């Protein structure tokens, strides 16, 4: 079960990188893969401490389609999954924005598995700035 949550983090971040670089079809202008992943009552706490809703996140990503250069990368490492029950997991990982100095954070997400053929739901995300260790 841990592997399912681990793979979800990697898969969603691959999509986000491709979206930001304009490497996936824009479709209706909405990042559908992201929309399917975020719970209706999803909440994020950004590195600045500000909060955002599902709607806020979707609007922000819709507006940022194709804005990153080819050399940009959204790298994920140090993924750790803690199962909290049959369908919940607390996942932490390091997210680095290659090509953007100082954009590194430790993220913690609460996810719910809804069964085969259903997208994993991201319920809550906390992003904490990480001091550069270079």
PDB file of N, CA and C in Angstrom, residues 15 18-20 22-36 61-63 65-66:
ATOM      1  N   UNK A  15       3.315  15.315 -13.783  1.00  0.00           N
ATOM      2  CA  UNK A  15       2.286  16.046 -14.507  1.00  0.00           C
ATOM      3  C   UNK A  15       2.447  17.549 -14.314  1.00  0.00           C
ATOM      4  N   UNK A  18       5.297  18.931 -16.352  1.00  0.00           N
ATOM      5  CA  UNK A  18       4.919  18.981 -17.762  1.00  0.00           C
ATOM      6  C   UNK A  18       3.909  20.094 -18.033  1.00  0.00           C
ATOM      7  N   UNK A  19       2.983  20.300 -17.122  1.00  0.00           N
ATOM      8  CA  UNK A  19       1.996  21.379 -17.267  1.00  0.00           C
ATOM      9  C   UNK A  19       2.696  22.744 -17.271  1.00  0.00           C
ATOM     10  N   UNK A  20       3.565  22.931 -16.300  1.00  0.00           N
ATOM     11  CA  UNK A  20       4.256  24.213 -16.177  1.00  0.00           C
ATOM     12  C   UNK A  20       5.153  24.508 -17.379  1.00  0.00           C
ATOM     13  N   UNK A  22       4.427  23.356 -20.396  1.00  0.00           N
ATOM     14  CA  UNK A  22       3.589  23.311 -21.590  1.00  0.00           C
ATOM     15  C   UNK A  22       3.779  22.054 -22.415  1.00  0.00           C
ATOM     16  N   UNK A  23       4.209  20.969 -21.770  1.00  0.00           N
ATOM     17  CA  UNK A  23       4.490  19.715 -22.472  1.00  0.00           C
ATOM     18  C   UNK A  23       3.323  18.737 -22.489  1.00  0.00           C
ATOM     19  N   UNK A  24       2.192  19.112 -21.963  1.00  0.00           N
ATOM     20  CA  UNK A  24       0.989  18.277 -22.008  1.00  0.00           C
ATOM     21  C   UNK A  24      -0.114  19.102 -22.663  1.00  0.00           C
ATOM     22  N   UNK A  25      -1.083  18.444 -23.281  1.00  0.00           N
ATOM     23  CA  UNK A  25      -2.173  19.209 -23.891  1.00  0.00           C
ATOM     24  C   UNK A  25      -2.897  20.062 -22.851  1.00  0.00           C
ATOM     25  N   UNK A  26      -3.225  21.264 -23.240  1.00  0.00           N
ATOM     26  CA  UNK A  26      -3.897  22.186 -22.331  1.00  0.00           C
ATOM     27  C   UNK A  26      -5.374  21.840 -22.159  1.00  0.00           C
ATOM     28  N   UNK A  27      -5.940  21.143 -23.106  1.00  0.00           N
ATOM     29  CA  UNK A  27      -7.338  20.744 -23.015  1.00  0.00           C
ATOM     30  C   UNK A  27      -8.244  21.953 -22.851  1.00  0.00           C
ATOM     31  N   UNK A  28      -9.056  21.913 -21.813  1.00  0.00           N
ATOM     32  CA  UNK A  28      -9.995  23.016 -21.562  1.00  0.00           C
ATOM     33  C   UNK A  28      -9.361  24.145 -20.751  1.00  0.00           C
ATOM     34  N   UNK A  29      -8.040  24.091 -20.582  1.00  0.00           N
ATOM     35  CA  UNK A  29      -7.339  25.142 -19.846  1.00  0.00           C
ATOM     36  C   UNK A  29      -7.218  24.863 -18.372  1.00  0.00           C
ATOM     37  N   UNK A  30      -7.801  23.759 -17.936  1.00  0.00           N
ATOM     38  CA  UNK A  30      -7.762  23.387 -16.528  1.00  0.00           C
ATOM     39  C   UNK A  30      -6.858  22.166 -16.372  1.00  0.00           C
ATOM     40  N   UNK A  31      -5.996  22.149 -15.363  1.00  0.00           N
ATOM     41  CA  UNK A  31      -5.134  20.980 -15.146  1.00  0.00           C
ATOM     42  C   UNK A  31      -5.957  19.799 -14.588  1.00  0.00           C
ATOM     43  N   UNK A  32      -6.547  19.032 -15.496  1.00  0.00           N
ATOM     44  CA  UNK A  32      -7.486  17.969 -15.112  1.00  0.00           C
ATOM     45  C   UNK A  32      -6.882  16.939 -14.160  1.00  0.00           C
ATOM     46  N   UNK A  33      -5.642  16.545 -14.405  1.00  0.00           N
ATOM     47  CA  UNK A  33      -5.004  15.539 -13.532  1.00  0.00           C
ATOM     48  C   UNK A  33      -4.954  16.061 -12.100  1.00  0.00           C
ATOM     49  N   UNK A  34      -4.616  17.326 -11.928  1.00  0.00           N
ATOM     50  CA  UNK A  34      -4.569  17.939 -10.600  1.00  0.00           C
ATOM     51  C   UNK A  34      -5.974  18.047 -10.014  1.00  0.00           C
ATOM     52  N   UNK A  35      -6.934  18.445 -10.828  1.00  0.00           N
ATOM     53  CA  UNK A  35      -8.317  18.596 -10.354  1.00  0.00           C
ATOM     54  C   UNK A  35      -8.867  17.276  -9.822  1.00  0.00           C
ATOM     55  N   UNK A  36      -8.518  16.169 -10.480  1.00  0.00           N
ATOM     56  CA  UNK A  36      -8.994  14.854 -10.033  1.00  0.00           C
ATOM     57  C   UNK A  36      -8.340  14.427  -8.725  1.00  0.00           C
ATOM     58  N   UNK A  61      -2.620  27.137 -11.101  1.00  0.00           N
ATOM     59  CA  UNK A  61      -1.981  26.271 -12.095  1.00  0.00           C
ATOM     60  C   UNK A  61      -2.540  26.507 -13.490  1.00  0.00           C
ATOM     61  N   UNK A  62      -3.827  26.760 -13.606  1.00  0.00           N
ATOM     62  CA  UNK A  62      -4.405  27.054 -14.928  1.00  0.00           C
ATOM     63  C   UNK A  62      -3.719  28.265 -15.544  1.00  0.00           C
ATOM     64  N   UNK A  63      -3.432  29.260 -14.733  1.00  0.00           N
ATOM     65  CA  UNK A  63      -2.803  30.492 -15.210  1.00  0.00           C
ATOM     66  C   UNK A  63      -1.315  30.321 -15.510  1.00  0.00           C
ATOM     67  N   UNK A  65       0.194  27.702 -17.024  1.00  0.00           N
ATOM     68  CA  UNK A  65       0.485  26.737 -18.088  1.00  0.00           C
ATOM     69  C   UNK A  65       1.594  27.266 -19.005  1.00  0.00           C
ATOM     70  N   UNK A  66       2.645  26.449 -19.179  1.00  0.00           N
ATOM     71  CA  UNK A  66       3.713  26.768 -20.113  1.00  0.00           C
ATOM     72  C   UNK A  66       4.632  27.902 -19.722  1.00  0.00           C
TER      73      UNK A  66
END
